[in-house]
XYZ file of C-alpha atoms in Angstrom:
577
model
C -73.141 -6.500 -14.664
C -74.479 -3.156 -13.420
C -72.223 -0.132 -13.033
C -72.524 -0.065 -9.232
C -71.169 -3.605 -8.907
C -68.454 -2.830 -11.429
C -67.354 0.228 -9.480
C -67.309 -1.834 -6.280
C -65.075 -4.414 -7.922
C -62.751 -1.708 -9.219
C -62.647 -0.157 -5.751
C -61.764 -3.444 -4.072
C -59.184 -4.301 -6.747
C -57.646 -0.804 -6.747
C -57.385 -0.545 -2.964
C -55.983 -4.082 -2.707
C -53.384 -3.329 -5.364
C -52.471 -0.054 -3.640
C -52.153 -1.890 -0.316
C -49.805 -4.443 -1.891
C -47.729 -1.614 -3.339
C -47.416 0.063 0.053
C -46.583 -3.217 1.771
C -44.136 -4.469 -0.888
C -40.994 -3.206 0.976
C -42.052 -5.393 3.908
C -43.205 -8.329 1.787
C -39.855 -8.615 -0.037
C -38.276 -9.221 3.393
C -40.350 -12.366 3.914
C -38.240 -14.526 6.238
C -37.161 -18.120 5.767
C -37.340 -18.461 9.549
C -38.057 -16.263 12.613
C -41.535 -15.609 11.250
C -43.033 -14.345 14.515
C -40.700 -11.304 14.899
C -41.236 -10.504 11.218
C -44.993 -10.651 11.652
C -44.934 -8.612 14.876
C -42.402 -5.888 14.065
C -42.683 -5.573 10.289
C -45.876 -6.776 8.639
C -48.447 -6.070 11.375
C -46.680 -2.820 12.297
C -46.809 -1.623 8.684
C -50.476 -2.557 8.310
C -51.357 -0.778 11.549
C -49.425 2.314 10.449
C -51.401 2.551 7.202
C -54.707 1.881 8.945
C -53.966 4.645 11.413
C -53.396 7.152 8.596
C -56.520 5.989 6.755
C -58.625 6.323 9.905
C -57.718 9.974 10.457
C -60.652 11.035 8.261
C -64.142 9.659 7.691
C -63.598 10.087 3.950
C -60.781 8.088 2.379
C -59.481 10.604 -0.130
C -57.600 12.915 2.347
C -55.798 9.902 3.826
C -54.873 8.665 0.345
C -53.324 12.076 -0.295
C -51.254 11.747 2.886
C -50.007 8.348 1.742
C -48.639 9.685 -1.550
C -45.001 10.188 -0.345
C -44.852 6.638 0.999
C -46.276 5.275 -2.245
C -43.890 7.211 -4.486
C -40.829 6.089 -2.516
C -41.779 2.403 -2.639
C -39.813 1.573 -5.852
C -36.628 3.089 -4.438
C -37.039 1.228 -1.148
C -37.690 -2.116 -2.863
C -34.695 -1.593 -5.148
C -32.512 -0.733 -2.175
C -33.655 -3.805 -0.263
C -33.157 -6.184 -3.177
C -29.783 -4.698 -4.113
C -28.185 -3.996 -0.735
C -30.306 -6.086 1.679
C -30.983 -3.154 3.978
C -33.629 -0.500 4.513
C -33.190 3.201 4.032
C -31.504 4.653 7.103
C -29.809 7.855 8.249
C -26.780 6.959 6.114
C -28.843 7.096 2.908
C -30.595 10.295 3.964
C -27.204 11.893 4.633
C -25.848 10.890 1.225
C -28.805 12.487 -0.540
C -28.659 15.575 1.694
C -24.908 16.185 1.668
C -23.730 15.019 -1.737
C -24.308 16.372 -5.220
C -27.627 14.817 -6.296
C -26.271 13.288 -9.497
C -23.583 11.526 -7.463
C -25.936 10.591 -4.641
C -28.275 8.845 -7.070
C -25.425 7.125 -8.864
C -26.334 3.799 -7.319
C -29.545 3.846 -9.412
C -27.525 3.714 -12.642
C -29.070 1.267 -15.093
C -32.412 1.010 -13.329
C -33.490 4.644 -13.343
C -35.901 4.125 -16.255
C -37.570 1.155 -14.591
C -37.918 3.037 -11.316
C -39.386 6.025 -13.150
C -41.930 3.769 -14.893
C -42.806 2.166 -11.568
C -43.358 5.564 -9.968
C -45.506 6.625 -12.933
C -47.650 3.489 -12.616
C -48.090 4.089 -8.883
C -49.058 7.722 -9.502
C -51.702 6.666 -12.055
C -53.144 4.118 -9.615
C -53.068 6.658 -6.792
C -54.782 9.311 -8.942
C -57.527 6.881 -9.922
C -58.172 5.983 -6.277
C -58.163 9.598 -5.026
C -60.456 10.718 -7.846
C -62.836 7.823 -7.267
C -62.819 8.319 -3.499
C -63.653 12.002 -3.997
C -66.372 11.513 -6.583
C -68.014 8.422 -5.074
C -67.630 9.452 -1.424
C -65.714 6.422 -0.198
C -66.070 6.389 3.583
C -65.405 4.253 6.619
C -68.322 2.255 7.925
C -69.673 3.633 11.179
C -67.933 2.283 14.283
C -64.838 0.908 12.525
C -62.526 3.855 13.128
C -62.914 3.771 16.953
C -61.806 0.126 16.892
C -58.633 1.118 14.973
C -57.978 3.902 17.482
C -58.527 1.559 20.436
C -56.041 -0.956 19.068
C -53.641 1.880 18.270
C -53.863 3.234 21.806
C -52.932 -0.164 23.178
C -49.959 -0.443 20.829
C -48.740 3.056 21.730
C -49.087 2.359 25.446
C -47.074 -0.837 25.058
C -44.378 1.005 23.112
C -44.274 3.776 25.696
C -43.763 1.295 28.521
C -41.016 -0.537 26.645
C -39.379 2.778 25.721
C -39.250 3.805 29.392
C -37.680 0.484 30.386
C -35.200 0.687 27.522
C -34.051 4.183 28.485
C -33.714 3.260 32.162
C -31.300 0.474 31.276
C -29.111 2.865 29.269
C -28.954 5.827 31.644
C -25.701 4.642 33.182
C -24.089 4.561 29.754
C -25.270 8.072 29.022
C -23.739 9.442 32.214
C -20.330 7.778 31.803
C -19.058 10.086 29.039
C -21.306 13.064 28.240
C -19.177 14.161 25.272
C -19.864 10.918 23.413
C -23.549 10.556 24.236
C -24.890 11.753 20.917
C -23.192 9.132 18.783
C -21.607 6.450 20.914
C -23.545 6.009 24.111
C -26.880 7.641 23.394
C -29.101 4.642 22.722
C -31.416 4.839 19.772
C -35.051 4.860 20.862
C -36.826 1.567 21.381
C -38.987 2.373 18.364
C -35.890 2.583 16.170
C -34.576 -0.740 17.422
C -37.874 -2.429 16.596
C -39.081 -0.614 13.482
C -35.885 0.329 11.614
C -36.797 -2.257 8.940
C -40.533 -1.489 8.802
C -41.571 0.620 5.828
C -42.652 3.442 6.001
C -41.748 3.834 9.689
C -38.075 3.370 8.871
C -38.185 6.475 6.671
C -39.535 8.629 9.505
C -37.042 7.162 11.986
C -34.155 7.691 9.536
C -35.104 11.326 8.988
C -35.314 11.883 12.735
C -31.960 10.204 13.404
C -30.316 12.143 10.570
C -31.639 15.447 11.933
C -30.348 14.664 15.448
C -26.909 13.636 14.251
C -26.611 16.616 11.911
C -27.496 18.981 14.716
C -24.914 17.371 16.975
C -22.258 17.723 14.281
C -23.255 21.346 13.682
C -23.042 22.152 17.391
C -19.486 20.822 17.581
C -18.515 22.475 14.292
C -19.544 25.843 15.700
C -16.907 25.486 18.409
C -14.103 25.086 15.853
C -15.416 27.472 13.181
C -13.274 30.411 14.306
C -10.061 28.405 14.585
C -7.275 29.504 12.202
C -3.807 28.129 11.470
C -2.746 31.248 9.500
C -1.221 28.821 6.996
C 0.318 29.972 3.714
C 2.809 29.117 1.009
C 5.482 31.790 1.147
C 6.802 30.829 -2.291
C 4.042 29.695 -4.613
C 5.298 27.621 -7.582
C 4.089 28.679 -11.011
C 3.214 25.106 -11.980
C 0.010 23.394 -10.928
C 0.084 21.639 -7.523
C -1.979 18.575 -6.548
C -1.692 16.812 -3.196
C -3.682 13.636 -2.589
C -4.192 11.972 0.778
C -5.692 8.481 0.701
C -6.929 7.251 4.082
C -7.022 3.467 3.939
C -8.784 0.971 6.119
C -7.397 -1.989 8.084
C -4.262 -2.463 5.933
C -1.206 -4.057 7.542
C 2.302 -3.310 6.245
C 3.405 -6.947 6.356
C 0.803 -7.882 3.716
C 2.373 -5.658 1.057
C 4.502 -7.287 -1.611
C 6.477 -4.010 -1.577
C 7.519 -4.849 1.993
C 8.604 -8.411 1.255
C 5.308 -10.301 1.513
C 5.447 -13.574 -0.437
C 2.232 -12.935 -2.379
C 1.767 -10.562 -5.304
C -0.468 -8.110 -3.447
C 1.125 -4.921 -4.861
C 2.414 -5.842 -8.347
C 1.328 -2.544 -9.899
C 2.891 -0.284 -7.291
C 6.062 -2.368 -7.451
C 6.462 -1.270 -11.062
C 6.116 2.473 -10.452
C 9.089 4.695 -9.729
C 9.120 7.242 -6.910
C 7.064 5.029 -4.584
C 8.294 4.915 -0.987
C 6.859 2.400 1.455
C 7.226 3.370 5.114
C 7.651 -0.007 6.783
C 7.498 1.083 10.428
C 4.410 3.324 10.655
C 2.241 3.007 13.760
C -1.267 4.253 14.528
C -2.040 5.033 18.196
C -5.642 3.862 17.883
C -7.220 0.661 16.564
C -10.613 2.302 15.885
C -11.398 4.398 12.817
C -13.384 7.057 14.672
C -10.351 7.883 16.823
C -7.449 7.064 14.491
C -8.462 9.184 11.483
C -8.672 12.499 13.412
C -5.109 11.849 14.637
C -4.011 11.436 11.000
C -5.564 14.625 9.656
C -5.256 16.993 12.614
C -2.951 17.896 15.481
C -4.990 15.812 17.915
C -2.724 14.098 20.429
C -2.523 10.286 20.255
C -3.533 10.066 23.920
C -6.435 12.532 23.642
C -9.534 10.490 24.585
C -12.049 13.097 23.438
C -14.336 12.068 20.608
C -14.781 15.501 19.052
C -12.008 17.846 17.840
C -11.015 21.172 19.343
C -9.454 22.578 16.160
C -9.621 22.173 12.402
C -7.732 19.678 10.252
C -5.176 19.850 7.469
C -8.099 20.369 5.058
C -8.689 23.794 6.612
C -4.956 24.519 6.665
C -4.641 23.793 2.931
C -7.670 26.020 2.282
C -6.034 28.873 4.202
C -2.954 28.425 2.020
C -5.005 28.948 -1.145
C -5.802 25.354 -2.111
C -9.103 24.134 -3.490
C -10.089 21.154 -1.350
C -12.192 18.048 -1.973
C -13.146 15.126 0.258
C -14.419 11.978 -1.472
C -15.509 8.990 0.591
C -16.857 5.451 0.345
C -17.367 5.387 4.117
C -20.366 6.787 5.976
C -21.279 10.457 6.489
C -22.782 9.984 9.965
C -22.890 7.502 12.793
C -20.906 6.111 15.690
C -17.792 5.434 13.629
C -17.897 8.413 11.312
C -19.249 11.637 12.811
C -15.928 12.786 14.288
C -14.428 12.341 10.808
C -17.385 13.969 9.058
C -16.686 17.160 10.993
C -13.311 17.458 9.281
C -14.674 16.288 5.930
C -17.165 19.168 6.024
C -14.237 21.608 6.000
C -13.643 20.779 2.312
C -14.928 22.918 -0.553
C -16.344 19.793 -2.183
C -17.713 16.835 -0.242
C -19.072 13.622 -1.738
C -20.119 10.355 -0.109
C -20.327 7.811 -2.889
C -21.244 4.495 -1.273
C -24.971 3.938 -0.628
C -24.455 1.354 2.136
C -21.213 2.263 3.918
C -19.265 -0.650 5.358
C -22.176 -2.849 6.439
C -22.865 -4.504 3.086
C -21.098 -5.005 -0.218
C -22.261 -1.748 -1.822
C -19.939 0.073 -4.206
C -16.225 -0.703 -4.410
C -13.538 1.932 -3.902
C -13.076 2.327 -7.656
C -16.156 4.543 -7.682
C -13.756 7.170 -6.332
C -11.670 7.112 -9.522
C -14.106 8.917 -11.864
C -14.921 11.329 -9.037
C -11.209 12.177 -8.734
C -11.020 12.597 -12.497
C -13.827 15.171 -12.369
C -12.085 17.085 -9.581
C -8.811 17.096 -11.528
C -10.609 18.393 -14.631
C -11.595 21.477 -12.661
C -7.977 22.432 -13.293
C -7.445 24.478 -10.131
C -3.899 25.777 -9.760
C -3.643 24.298 -6.255
C -5.635 21.284 -5.121
C -5.894 19.006 -2.105
C -7.918 15.807 -2.550
C -8.661 13.559 0.429
C -10.019 10.071 -0.252
C -11.484 8.023 2.589
C -11.700 4.430 1.384
C -13.186 1.175 2.645
C -9.975 -0.641 1.751
C -9.827 -3.924 3.664
C -12.716 -3.345 6.064
C -14.438 -6.578 7.052
C -16.107 -8.332 5.320
C -12.893 -8.462 3.286
C -14.528 -10.325 0.386
C -17.049 -7.487 0.011
C -14.309 -4.984 -0.782
C -13.251 -6.126 -4.234
C -14.923 -7.273 -7.489
C -14.745 -10.809 -8.899
C -11.763 -9.892 -11.094
C -9.654 -9.508 -7.947
C -10.646 -12.811 -6.370
C -7.056 -13.910 -6.936
C -6.299 -16.001 -3.881
C -8.862 -18.740 -3.328
C -10.852 -20.049 -1.638
C -11.908 -16.671 -0.301
C -15.534 -17.221 0.605
C -16.619 -14.390 -1.684
C -20.386 -14.332 -1.884
C -20.728 -16.308 1.337
C -21.621 -15.196 4.856
C -18.441 -15.792 6.876
C -17.874 -14.915 10.497
C -14.611 -13.157 11.261
C -14.627 -14.831 14.681
C -14.700 -18.409 13.403
C -11.145 -19.742 13.389
C -12.195 -22.466 10.956
C -12.499 -19.685 8.359
C -8.848 -18.641 8.778
C -7.819 -19.614 5.236
C -10.857 -17.924 3.678
C -10.331 -14.762 5.692
C -6.640 -14.485 4.855
C -7.203 -15.086 1.147
C -10.007 -12.530 1.023
C -7.887 -10.040 2.952
C -4.987 -10.410 0.484
C -7.413 -9.956 -2.401
C -8.575 -6.679 -0.864
C -4.937 -5.567 -0.611
C -4.384 -6.382 -4.295
C -7.460 -4.300 -5.104
C -6.070 -1.376 -3.096
C -2.891 -1.740 -5.160
C -5.020 -1.253 -8.289
C -6.781 1.806 -6.817
C -3.528 3.523 -5.808
C -1.851 2.642 -9.112
C -4.738 4.192 -11.066
C -4.716 7.339 -8.923
C -0.983 7.770 -9.536
C -1.513 7.375 -13.278
C -4.217 10.049 -13.133
C -1.798 12.400 -11.381
C 1.019 11.636 -13.828
C -1.192 12.745 -16.695
C -1.570 16.206 -15.145
C 2.219 16.778 -15.339
C 1.943 18.717 -12.103
C 3.834 19.141 -8.871
C 1.998 16.357 -7.128
C 2.196 13.750 -4.385
C 0.019 10.899 -3.221
C 0.267 9.795 0.385
C -1.513 6.656 1.555
C -1.947 5.521 5.153
C -4.232 2.987 6.787
C -6.211 3.998 9.867
C -5.277 0.901 11.893
C -4.168 -2.712 11.514
C -5.905 -6.070 11.881
C -5.584 -9.508 13.427
C -6.464 -12.478 11.204
C -5.810 -15.552 13.351
C -2.078 -15.034 12.829
C -0.009 -18.091 13.661
C -1.499 -19.700 16.750
C -3.297 -16.506 17.800
C -7.048 -16.916 18.278
C -7.888 -13.243 17.694
C -9.349 -11.610 14.604
C -10.409 -8.066 13.836
C -8.972 -5.110 15.735
C -9.191 -3.518 19.143
C -7.379 -6.379 20.912
C -4.335 -4.263 21.879
C -1.952 -6.450 19.914
C 1.037 -5.283 17.889
C -0.893 -6.020 14.684
C -3.647 -3.620 15.762
C -1.310 -0.653 15.505
C 1.076 -1.344 12.620
C -0.258 0.260 9.433
C 0.691 0.362 5.773
C 1.916 3.732 4.508
C 3.136 4.853 1.057
C 4.325 8.052 -0.586
C 4.520 8.745 -4.307
C 5.998 11.971 -5.675
C 5.930 13.199 -9.276
C 9.081 14.039 -11.246
C 7.995 17.681 -11.177
C 7.761 17.562 -7.387
C 11.164 15.914 -7.048
C 12.770 18.609 -9.200
C 11.279 21.387 -7.074
C 11.785 19.765 -3.658
C 14.684 17.297 -4.030
C 15.596 17.520 -0.336
C 12.107 16.596 0.842
C 12.091 13.590 -1.491
C 15.564 12.538 -0.294
C 14.568 12.818 3.387
C 11.458 10.750 2.775
C 13.634 8.068 1.173
C 16.016 8.108 4.129
C 13.192 7.616 6.618
C 11.344 4.777 4.937
C 12.420 2.374 7.698
C 12.448 4.853 10.593
C 9.950 4.556 13.487
C 7.107 6.818 12.350
C 3.639 7.525 13.680
C 0.393 8.690 12.101
C 0.248 11.634 14.514
C 3.106 13.155 12.448
C 1.199 13.011 9.161
C -0.515 16.380 9.653
C 2.860 18.064 10.134
C 4.562 16.121 7.358
C 1.913 16.698 4.682
C 1.841 20.439 5.263
C 5.640 20.474 5.119
C 5.511 18.274 2.018
C 3.425 21.004 0.340
C 5.763 23.690 1.695
C 2.973 25.253 3.745
C 4.046 27.244 6.798
C 2.140 28.444 9.851
C 3.258 30.286 13.020
C 3.489 27.406 15.515
C 4.704 24.831 13.005
C 6.417 21.799 14.547
C 9.027 20.800 11.995
C 10.538 18.286 14.401
C 7.381 16.223 13.724
C 7.786 16.285 9.929
C 9.735 13.378 8.487
C 10.398 15.315 5.268
C 12.287 17.977 7.210
C 15.878 18.030 8.430
C 14.626 19.004 11.921
C 12.698 15.741 12.352
C 13.551 13.793 15.469
C 12.476 10.353 16.661
C 9.970 10.674 19.506
C 8.161 8.175 21.737
C 5.288 6.438 19.958
C 2.566 6.654 22.591
C -0.603 4.672 22.056
C -4.139 5.595 23.102
C -3.667 4.441 26.706
C -0.266 6.151 27.073
C 1.707 2.943 26.494
C 4.985 3.355 24.580
C 4.659 1.103 21.521
C 8.382 0.443 21.243
C 9.002 -0.233 24.927
C 5.894 -2.334 25.559
C 6.231 -6.054 26.205
C 4.850 -8.457 23.599
C 2.921 -11.135 25.468
C 1.811 -14.507 24.115
C 1.243 -15.763 20.580
C -0.986 -12.776 19.796
C 1.758 -10.292 20.793
C -0.530 -8.376 23.125
C 1.085 -5.158 24.360
C 1.715 -4.748 28.068
C 3.549 -2.130 30.119
C 7.188 -3.125 30.792
C 7.860 -4.419 34.295
């Protein structure tokens, strides 16, 4: 076999292998059905994308150089797809951009060596192809590139037409609430809707979406940057102080064993002293993006604005001399998270630890535990730690490991619709398992705090409640304006050291465990709990203060929770007649 033929074979083999490498993120998504959309919007789109890059130059080597980033990122993308069944998106980009790199890459634990070897192999193949293309003058045959450009022009024209139609349909939504356009009503471009799962186009789209959302967050943050509470501790204890706020997700108070539930959902917390369960806590909103800002800031329950006008308790604690940390298994950006991310960014330390957010199974909340341990080991004299958990977010069975699959059948590992009433038993069992797992998380956090022998508290509150086909009710999920949408689980633990220093605050908290409370008082109560003062402090809103007074519990639409009528088997709230 002569050398020319041998080189031709090597060229064909090398380019074919390189093409398979580049296409592997699309090939691993090979569908069991719906083949036509896959072919149209994934495989053919990816092939055309690569051909377009290759056709930019008559010689192949410059185009191969341009394809290097896509080639190097292939192992990560394939791993992500096989592990989490989703493509890289703005969420992943934000985690890498906003979190300490060692933490951001934590989801690669155990496979880092294999990924490194895969990248090395790809680099060797790429180097061989570039070197050969340079030395042997690999070129396009005459007349082929214009054909690629002609096809490409037709594709781009088709996309442009569809993009125009798509935007026309959504203009009304954009006009209805300008403040929310960027995250809630601004439609993603047609190209994103079609190519978000097409490698490498998804990477470019994710970077673009991340940049837009970050800029929107930054623009809003600028408007609150100069806001000050003038908060301080007038008498600073000599002992170390640690205050922990755990923001839960979708946890109802009636599913806690502590509150009389007939299942062992909180056996660990039931065995700890100094735990107070507030049995009548209400959230004014049934959506995370609106309920969490009410918890952590002075935002009014009836304020319909998406973005804040002032800082949160994180900033207030910082003003008072506390080191602050925000650790989250929720998402750093997006429709449900950007209003929260604004407040999270006020912290000295910010870490997003879940590579997939709430959409897939991803990491469980226990990934927060070692992160908390590291923050505690920093040994600051005064610390505030905020944890934003996934808790009992649907899919409930995705929120806990196999060891907590206590109540069965739960449907763990299966695709179950939350809207199928036939799955009622599975959904309720899985939900209770997620509550038992939250019990483990909170128990472990308390044990971590006990070991510090500090003046410390842990306050837990869920963002909103949930419907799970209760009784004869045919509703599941939240946002149905039922009583179960708004009732939330809430707990307070205080250390012995705290109780010795602030016995009255502990006693008042005990007295009010069954009082009608609301999450809009948490900002005021937590600052008071830490004995932090500021000029326009509203002590009548703090349930650990003697000035606290019961006030109307107004929900998002202005309806009084306690005076509203309960209608039907779902207990939907209506204005009294």
